[in-house]
Short mmCIF file of C-alpha atoms and ligand atoms in Angstrom, two decimals:
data_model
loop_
_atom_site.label_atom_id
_atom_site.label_comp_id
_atom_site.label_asym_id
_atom_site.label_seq_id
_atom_site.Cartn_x
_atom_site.Cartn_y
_atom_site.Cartn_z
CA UNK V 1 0.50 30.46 2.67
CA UNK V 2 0.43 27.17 0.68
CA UNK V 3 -3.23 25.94 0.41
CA UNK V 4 -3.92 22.73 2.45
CA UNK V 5 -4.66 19.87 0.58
CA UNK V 6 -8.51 19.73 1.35
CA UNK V 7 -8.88 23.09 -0.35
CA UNK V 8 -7.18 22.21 -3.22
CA UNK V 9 -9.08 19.19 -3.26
CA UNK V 10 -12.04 21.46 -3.73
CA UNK V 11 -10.47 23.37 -6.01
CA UNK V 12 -10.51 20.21 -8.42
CA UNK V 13 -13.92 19.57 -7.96
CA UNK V 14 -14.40 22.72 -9.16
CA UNK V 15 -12.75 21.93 -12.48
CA UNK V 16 -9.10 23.62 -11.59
CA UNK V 17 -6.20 22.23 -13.57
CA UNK V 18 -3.23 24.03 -11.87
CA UNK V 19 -5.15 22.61 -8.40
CA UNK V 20 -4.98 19.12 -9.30
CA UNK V 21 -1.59 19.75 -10.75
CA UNK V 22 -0.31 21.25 -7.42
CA UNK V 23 -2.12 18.00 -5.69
CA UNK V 24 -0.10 15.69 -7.36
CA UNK V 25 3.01 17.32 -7.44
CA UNK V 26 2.54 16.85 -3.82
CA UNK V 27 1.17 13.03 -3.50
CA UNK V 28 2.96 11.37 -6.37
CA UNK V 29 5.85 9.92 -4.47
CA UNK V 30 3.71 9.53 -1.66
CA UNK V 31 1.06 7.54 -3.68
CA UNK V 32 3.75 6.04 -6.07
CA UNK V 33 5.35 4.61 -2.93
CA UNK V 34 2.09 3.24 -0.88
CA UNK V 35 1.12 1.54 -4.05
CA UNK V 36 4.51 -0.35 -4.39
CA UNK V 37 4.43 -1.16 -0.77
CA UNK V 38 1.25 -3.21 -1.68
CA UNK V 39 2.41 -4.40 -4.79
CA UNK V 40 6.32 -4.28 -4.76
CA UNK V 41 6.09 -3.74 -8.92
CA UNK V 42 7.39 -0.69 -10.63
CA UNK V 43 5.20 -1.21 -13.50
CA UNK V 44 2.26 -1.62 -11.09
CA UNK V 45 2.93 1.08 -9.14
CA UNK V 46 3.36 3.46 -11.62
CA UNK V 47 0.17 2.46 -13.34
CA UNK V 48 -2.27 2.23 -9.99
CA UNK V 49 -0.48 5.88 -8.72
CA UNK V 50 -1.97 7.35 -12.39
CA UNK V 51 -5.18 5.47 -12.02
CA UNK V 52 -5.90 6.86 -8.67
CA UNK V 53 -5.04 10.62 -9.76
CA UNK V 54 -7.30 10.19 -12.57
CA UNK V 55 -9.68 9.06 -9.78
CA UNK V 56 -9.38 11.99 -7.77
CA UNK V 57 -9.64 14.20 -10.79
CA UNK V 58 -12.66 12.37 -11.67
CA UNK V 59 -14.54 12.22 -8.17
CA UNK V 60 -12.54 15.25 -6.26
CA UNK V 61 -16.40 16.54 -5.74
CA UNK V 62 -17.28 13.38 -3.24
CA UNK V 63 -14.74 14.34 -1.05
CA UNK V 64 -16.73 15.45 1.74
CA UNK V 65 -13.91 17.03 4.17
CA UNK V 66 -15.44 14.94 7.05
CA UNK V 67 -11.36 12.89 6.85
CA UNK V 68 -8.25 14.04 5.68
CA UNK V 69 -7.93 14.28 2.20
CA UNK V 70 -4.54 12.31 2.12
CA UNK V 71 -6.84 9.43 4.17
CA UNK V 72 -9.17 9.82 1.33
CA UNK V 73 -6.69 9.62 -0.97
CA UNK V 74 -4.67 6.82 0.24
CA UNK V 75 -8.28 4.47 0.63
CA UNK V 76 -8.15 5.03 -3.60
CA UNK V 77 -4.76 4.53 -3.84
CA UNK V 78 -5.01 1.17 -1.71
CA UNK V 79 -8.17 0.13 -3.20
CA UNK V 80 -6.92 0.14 -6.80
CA UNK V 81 -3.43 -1.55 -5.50
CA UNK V 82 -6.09 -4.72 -4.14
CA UNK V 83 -7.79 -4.89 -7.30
CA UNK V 84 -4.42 -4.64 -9.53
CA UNK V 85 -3.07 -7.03 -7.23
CA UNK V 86 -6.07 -9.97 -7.66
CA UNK V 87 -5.84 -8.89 -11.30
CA UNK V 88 -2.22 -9.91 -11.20
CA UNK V 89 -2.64 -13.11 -9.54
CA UNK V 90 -4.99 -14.07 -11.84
CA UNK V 91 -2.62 -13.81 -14.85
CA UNK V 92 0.14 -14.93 -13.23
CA UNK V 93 -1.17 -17.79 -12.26
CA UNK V 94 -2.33 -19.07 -16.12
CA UNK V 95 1.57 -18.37 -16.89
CA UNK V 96 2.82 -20.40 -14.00
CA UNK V 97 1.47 -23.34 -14.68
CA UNK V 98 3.53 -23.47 -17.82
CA UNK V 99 6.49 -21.72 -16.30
CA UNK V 100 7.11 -22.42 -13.07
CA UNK V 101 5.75 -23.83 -10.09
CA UNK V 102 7.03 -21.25 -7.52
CA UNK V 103 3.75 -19.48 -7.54
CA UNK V 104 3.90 -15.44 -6.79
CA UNK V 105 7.80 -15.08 -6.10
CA UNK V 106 7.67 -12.62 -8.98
CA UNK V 107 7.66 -9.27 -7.03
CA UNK V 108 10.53 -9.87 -5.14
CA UNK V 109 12.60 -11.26 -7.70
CA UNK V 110 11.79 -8.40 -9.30
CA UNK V 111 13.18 -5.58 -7.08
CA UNK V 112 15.23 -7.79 -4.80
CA UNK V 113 16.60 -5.24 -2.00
CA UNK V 114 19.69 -3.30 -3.26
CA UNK V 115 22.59 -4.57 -1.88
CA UNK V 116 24.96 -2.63 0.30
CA UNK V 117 28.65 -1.77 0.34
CA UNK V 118 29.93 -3.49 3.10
CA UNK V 119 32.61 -0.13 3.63
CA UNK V 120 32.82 1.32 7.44
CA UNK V 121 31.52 4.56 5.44
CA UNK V 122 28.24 2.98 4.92
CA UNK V 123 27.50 1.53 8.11
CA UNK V 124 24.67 3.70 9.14
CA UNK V 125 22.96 3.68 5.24
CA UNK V 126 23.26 -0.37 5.10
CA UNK V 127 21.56 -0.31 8.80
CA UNK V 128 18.74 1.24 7.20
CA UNK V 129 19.02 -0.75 4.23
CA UNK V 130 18.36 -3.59 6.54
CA UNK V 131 15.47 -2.53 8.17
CA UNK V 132 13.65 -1.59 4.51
CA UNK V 133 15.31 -5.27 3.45
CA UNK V 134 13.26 -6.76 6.36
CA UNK V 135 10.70 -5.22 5.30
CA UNK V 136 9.97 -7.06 2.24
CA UNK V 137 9.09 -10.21 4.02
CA UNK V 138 6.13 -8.54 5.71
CA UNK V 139 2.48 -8.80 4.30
CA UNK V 140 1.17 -6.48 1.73
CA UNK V 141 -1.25 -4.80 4.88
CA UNK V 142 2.00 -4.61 7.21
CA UNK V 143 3.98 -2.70 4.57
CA UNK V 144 1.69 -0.27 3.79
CA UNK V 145 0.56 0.49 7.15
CA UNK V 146 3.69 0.91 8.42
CA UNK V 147 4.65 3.26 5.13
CA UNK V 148 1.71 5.16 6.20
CA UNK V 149 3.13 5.59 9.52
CA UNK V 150 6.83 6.21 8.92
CA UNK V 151 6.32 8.17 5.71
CA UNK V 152 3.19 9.92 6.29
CA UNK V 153 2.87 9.66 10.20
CA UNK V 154 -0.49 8.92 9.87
CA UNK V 155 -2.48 7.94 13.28
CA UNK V 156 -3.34 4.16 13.37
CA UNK V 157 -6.92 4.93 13.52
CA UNK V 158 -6.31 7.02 9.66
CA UNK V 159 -4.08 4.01 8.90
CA UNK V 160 -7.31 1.75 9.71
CA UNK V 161 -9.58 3.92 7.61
CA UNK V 162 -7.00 4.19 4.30
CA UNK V 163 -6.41 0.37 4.82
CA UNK V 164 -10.12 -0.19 5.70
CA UNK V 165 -10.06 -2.38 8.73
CA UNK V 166 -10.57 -1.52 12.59
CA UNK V 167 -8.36 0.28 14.24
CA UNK V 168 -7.74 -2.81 16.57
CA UNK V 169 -6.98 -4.56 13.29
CA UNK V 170 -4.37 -1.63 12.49
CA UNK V 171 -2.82 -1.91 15.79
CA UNK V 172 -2.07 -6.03 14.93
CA UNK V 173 -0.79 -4.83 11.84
CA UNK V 174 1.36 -2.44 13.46
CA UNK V 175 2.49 -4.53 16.08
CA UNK V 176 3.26 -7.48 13.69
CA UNK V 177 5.07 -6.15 11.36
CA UNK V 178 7.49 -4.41 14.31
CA UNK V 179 7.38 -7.76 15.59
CA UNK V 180 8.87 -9.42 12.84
CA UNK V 181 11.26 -7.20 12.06
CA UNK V 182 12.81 -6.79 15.10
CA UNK V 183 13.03 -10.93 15.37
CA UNK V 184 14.45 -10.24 12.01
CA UNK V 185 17.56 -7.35 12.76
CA UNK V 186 17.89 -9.55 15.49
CA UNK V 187 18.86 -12.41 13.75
CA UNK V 188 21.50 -10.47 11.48
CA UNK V 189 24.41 -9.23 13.65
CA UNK V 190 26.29 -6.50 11.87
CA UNK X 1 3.46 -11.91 35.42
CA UNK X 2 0.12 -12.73 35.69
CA UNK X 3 -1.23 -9.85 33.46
CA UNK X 4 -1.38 -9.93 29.61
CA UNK X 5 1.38 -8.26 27.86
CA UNK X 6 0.30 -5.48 26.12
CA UNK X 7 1.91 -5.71 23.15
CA UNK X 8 -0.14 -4.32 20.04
CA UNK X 9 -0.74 -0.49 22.14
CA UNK X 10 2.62 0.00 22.21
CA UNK X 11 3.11 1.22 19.14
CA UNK X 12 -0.18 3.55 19.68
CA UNK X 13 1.44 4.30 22.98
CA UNK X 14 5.10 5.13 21.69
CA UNK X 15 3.27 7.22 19.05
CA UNK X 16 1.26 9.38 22.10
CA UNK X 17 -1.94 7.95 21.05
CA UNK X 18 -3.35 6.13 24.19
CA UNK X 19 -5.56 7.99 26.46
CA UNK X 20 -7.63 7.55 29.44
CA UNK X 21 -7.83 4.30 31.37
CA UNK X 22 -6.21 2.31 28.43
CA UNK X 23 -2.65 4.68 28.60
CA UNK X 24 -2.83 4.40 32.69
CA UNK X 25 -3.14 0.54 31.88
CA UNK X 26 -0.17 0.18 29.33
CA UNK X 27 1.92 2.56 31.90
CA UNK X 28 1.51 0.59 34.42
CA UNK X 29 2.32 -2.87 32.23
CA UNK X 30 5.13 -1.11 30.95
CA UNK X 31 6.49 -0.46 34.48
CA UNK X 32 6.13 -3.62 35.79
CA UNK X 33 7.60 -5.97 32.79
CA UNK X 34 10.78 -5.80 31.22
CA UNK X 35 9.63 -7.77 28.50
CA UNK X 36 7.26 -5.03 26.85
CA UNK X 37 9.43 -2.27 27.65
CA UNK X 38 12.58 -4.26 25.93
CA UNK X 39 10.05 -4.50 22.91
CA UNK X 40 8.93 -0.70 22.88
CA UNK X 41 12.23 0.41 22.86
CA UNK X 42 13.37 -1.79 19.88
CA UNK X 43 9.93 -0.79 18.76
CA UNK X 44 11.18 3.08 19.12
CA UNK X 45 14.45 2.63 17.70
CA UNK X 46 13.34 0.77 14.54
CA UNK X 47 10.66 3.13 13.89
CA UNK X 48 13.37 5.86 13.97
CA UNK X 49 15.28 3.86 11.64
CA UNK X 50 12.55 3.90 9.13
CA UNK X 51 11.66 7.58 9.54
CA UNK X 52 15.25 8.57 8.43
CA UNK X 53 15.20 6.97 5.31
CA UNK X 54 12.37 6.38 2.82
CA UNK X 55 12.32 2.43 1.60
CA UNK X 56 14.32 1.62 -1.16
CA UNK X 57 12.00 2.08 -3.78
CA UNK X 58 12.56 1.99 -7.84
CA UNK X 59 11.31 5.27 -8.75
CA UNK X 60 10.20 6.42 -12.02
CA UNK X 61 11.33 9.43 -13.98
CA UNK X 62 8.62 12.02 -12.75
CA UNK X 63 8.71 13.95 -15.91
CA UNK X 64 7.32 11.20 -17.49
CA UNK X 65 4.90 9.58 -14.95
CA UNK X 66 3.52 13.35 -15.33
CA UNK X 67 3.44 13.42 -19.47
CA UNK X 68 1.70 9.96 -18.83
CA UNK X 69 -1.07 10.82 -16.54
CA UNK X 70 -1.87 13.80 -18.72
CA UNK X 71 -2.15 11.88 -21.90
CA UNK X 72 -4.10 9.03 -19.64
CA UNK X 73 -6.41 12.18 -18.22
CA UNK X 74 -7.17 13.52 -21.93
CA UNK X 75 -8.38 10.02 -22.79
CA UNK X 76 -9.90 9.05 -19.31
CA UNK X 77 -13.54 8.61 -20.86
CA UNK X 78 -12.26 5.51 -22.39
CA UNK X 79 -10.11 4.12 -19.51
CA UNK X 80 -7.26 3.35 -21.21
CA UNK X 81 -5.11 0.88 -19.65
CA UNK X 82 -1.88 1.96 -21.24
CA UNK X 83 0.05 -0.52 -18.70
CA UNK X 84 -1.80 -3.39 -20.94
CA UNK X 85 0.29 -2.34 -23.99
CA UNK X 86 3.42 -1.76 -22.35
CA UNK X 87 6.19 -4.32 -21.80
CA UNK X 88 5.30 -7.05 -19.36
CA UNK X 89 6.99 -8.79 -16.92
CA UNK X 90 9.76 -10.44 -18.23
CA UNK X 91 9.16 -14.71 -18.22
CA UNK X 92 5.79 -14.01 -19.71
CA UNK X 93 5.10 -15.73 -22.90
CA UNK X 94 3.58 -12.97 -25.36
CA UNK X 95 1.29 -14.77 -27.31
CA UNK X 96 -0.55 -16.05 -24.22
CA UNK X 97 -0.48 -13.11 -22.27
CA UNK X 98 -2.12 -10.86 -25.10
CA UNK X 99 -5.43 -13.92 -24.66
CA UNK X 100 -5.29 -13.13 -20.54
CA UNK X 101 -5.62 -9.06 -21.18
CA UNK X 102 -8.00 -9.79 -23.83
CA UNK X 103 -9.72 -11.12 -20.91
CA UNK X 104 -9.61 -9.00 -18.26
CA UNK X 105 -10.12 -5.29 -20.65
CA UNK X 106 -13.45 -7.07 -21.18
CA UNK X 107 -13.84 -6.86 -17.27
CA UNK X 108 -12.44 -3.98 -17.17
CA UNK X 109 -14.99 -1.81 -20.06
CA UNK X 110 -18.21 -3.11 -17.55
CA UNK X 111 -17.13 -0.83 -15.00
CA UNK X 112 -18.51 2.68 -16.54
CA UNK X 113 -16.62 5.98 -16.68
CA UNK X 114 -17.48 7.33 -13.29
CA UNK X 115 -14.41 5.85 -11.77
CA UNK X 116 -16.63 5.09 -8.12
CA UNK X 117 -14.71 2.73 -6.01
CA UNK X 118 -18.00 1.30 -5.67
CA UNK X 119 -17.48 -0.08 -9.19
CA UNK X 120 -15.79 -3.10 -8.43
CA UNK X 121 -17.66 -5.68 -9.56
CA UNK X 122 -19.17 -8.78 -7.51
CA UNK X 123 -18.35 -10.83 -10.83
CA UNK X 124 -15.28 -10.13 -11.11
CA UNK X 125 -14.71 -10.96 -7.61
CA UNK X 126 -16.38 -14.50 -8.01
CA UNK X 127 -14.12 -15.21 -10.97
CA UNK X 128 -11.00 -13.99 -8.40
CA UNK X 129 -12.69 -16.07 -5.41
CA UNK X 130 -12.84 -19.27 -7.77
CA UNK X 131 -9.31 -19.11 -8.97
CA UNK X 132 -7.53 -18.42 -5.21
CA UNK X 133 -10.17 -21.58 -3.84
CA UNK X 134 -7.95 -23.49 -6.43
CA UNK X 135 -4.59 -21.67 -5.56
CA UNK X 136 -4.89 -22.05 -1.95
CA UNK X 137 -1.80 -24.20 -1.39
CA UNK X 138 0.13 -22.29 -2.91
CA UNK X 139 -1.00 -18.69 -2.74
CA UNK X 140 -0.56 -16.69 0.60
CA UNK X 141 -3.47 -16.19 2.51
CA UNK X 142 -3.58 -12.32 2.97
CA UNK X 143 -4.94 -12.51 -0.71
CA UNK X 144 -8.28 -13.14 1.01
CA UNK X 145 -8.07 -10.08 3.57
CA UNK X 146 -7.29 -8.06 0.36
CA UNK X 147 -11.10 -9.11 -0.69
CA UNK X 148 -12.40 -8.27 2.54
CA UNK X 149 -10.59 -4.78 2.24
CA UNK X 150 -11.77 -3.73 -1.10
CA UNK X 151 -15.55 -4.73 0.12
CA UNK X 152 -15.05 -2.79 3.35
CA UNK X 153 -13.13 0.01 1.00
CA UNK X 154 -16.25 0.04 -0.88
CA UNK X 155 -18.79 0.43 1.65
CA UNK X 156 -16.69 2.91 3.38
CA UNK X 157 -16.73 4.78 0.16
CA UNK X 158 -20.56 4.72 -0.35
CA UNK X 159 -21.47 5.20 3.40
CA UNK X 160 -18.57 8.01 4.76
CA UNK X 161 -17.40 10.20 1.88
CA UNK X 162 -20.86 10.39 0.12
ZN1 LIG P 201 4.50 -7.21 29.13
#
């Protein structure tokens, strides 16, 4: 039987390589992806997704098993996306007053959503292109809580302790960011 | 109707998570108006639309993401911020960026090793606070809820997990 993540998370603590290993073999898409929902940057996802294993690696030992360890987990991984993210700003902003006066466009420029074949063949994939497309006009806390829900199927009141707000807050999120993409799909008959 | 929608349980109720006197409530809503059960259902079906595919994400090459974090983990008692020296963001003039990380590594070394969440500094913060008062126009406003969350994120750290 595979060990569960908590164990393994102990395992770490207790200075075992091939644990840690195994632990992100298992959450570095997971993290990699939660990060760029936050900060929509390959570069910046890459680099906060590291930072938060070496985290882990670092403080495995005040993981007290009262949560999950992927709730744990996710609260670094969100936390370290926040900072990178007022980091970014920051710097961005010196640059665009010389550059240009669009402000923080950057991410999205960026990545811009792929774009789809219109073929019959791809019908279904460029419906859930779309949804993923909508997607990108939500808020950073709307993305990533509904990541956490679609990807990890997280309960809202986990999704409220990774994003560290109330689960009432959660539930806004939640609701929002269905909200708006459903005004959104609605908008774009196919 | 005369009742309040119920609009942000329904996802909580789609997912099974409402119990007790609150999922009687939303049942009951949920019989009686078209409106919210139109919205759950688009609710339902988007949600399954999301679950089947994961979001179209740029991924990097995991055999080096790995290589990387080891080489970051052998050095970790310095911090290295090996993202610094890679290429930035294209648009970014190179000469003035290189005075900006300057900058912030010199934030960056007052943290200490122990890599606590609690580390964040309250200076740091100030400087951030300073700069969005002045971007306010012009920056989104969810910038400040991301403060908030990394001072709740840090008292949750110190306070729950110990
Ligand atoms: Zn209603």
């Amino acid at each position: 039987m595979e060990p569960s993540d908590e164990a393994l998370c102990a395992r770490v603590a207790a200075g075992e390589d091939a644990a840690f290993e195994q632990l992100v073999g298992r959450y570095q898409r997971r993290a990699y992806r939660l990060a760029w929902s936050i900060l929509r940057d390959a570069e910046g996802a890459r680099d906060v997704s590291q930072e938060a294993f070496i985290r882990l690696f670092q403080t495995a030992g005040g993981f007290a098993g009262r949560a999950r360890f992927s709730t744990w987990f996710y609260r670094i991984v969100v936390n370290l996306s926040v900072d990178h993210r007022r980091k970014g700003r920051w710097w961005r902003q010196v640059f665009a007053r010389g550059e240009r006066s669009d402000g923080d466009g950057n991410a999205l420029d960026e990545h811009p959503a792929p774009t789809v074949d219109p073929g019959d063949a791809l019908e279904r994939e460029r419906a859930l292109a779309d949804v993923w497309a909508a997607a990108e006009a939500l808020s950073p806390q709307q993305r990533a809580a509904l990541l956490l829900q679609v990807q990890d199927d997280l309960p809202t009141k986990d999704i409220a302790a990774v994003l560290g707000c109330s689960e009432a807050t959660a539930r806004v999120h939640l609701h929002r960011a269905l909200s708006a993409l459903r005004r959104t799909l609605r908008k774009e008959p196919r | 109707m005369t009742e309040a929608h119920v609009e942000s349980a329904l996802v909580p109720c789609l997912r099974g998570e409402l119990a007790g006197d609150e999922r009687q409530h939303v049942e009951r809503h949920l019989a009686a108006c078209a409106s919210c059960r139109a919205a759950a259902a688009d609710f339902q079906a988007i949600l399954e639309r999301l679950a089947t595919a994961p979001p179209p994400v740029v991924e990097p090459d995991w055999v080096r993401y790995r290589a990387e974090l080891r080489a970051r983990l052998g050095t970790s008692g310095e911090k290295p911020r090996a993202w610094w020296l890679r290429p930035l963001p294209i648009g970014l003039a190179a000469a003035a960026a290189a005075a900006v990380i300057l900058t912030l590594a010199a934030t960056r070394e007052g943290r200490g090793p122990n890599g606590d969440l609690a580390a964040l500094d309250d200076d740091a913060l100030a400087v951030g606070l300073d700069i969005i008062d002045n971007r306010a126009i012009v920056e989104r406003l969810d910038l400040l809820e991301d403060l908030d969350v990394i001072r709740d994120l840090d008292r949750l750290a110190d306070t729950r997990e110990g």
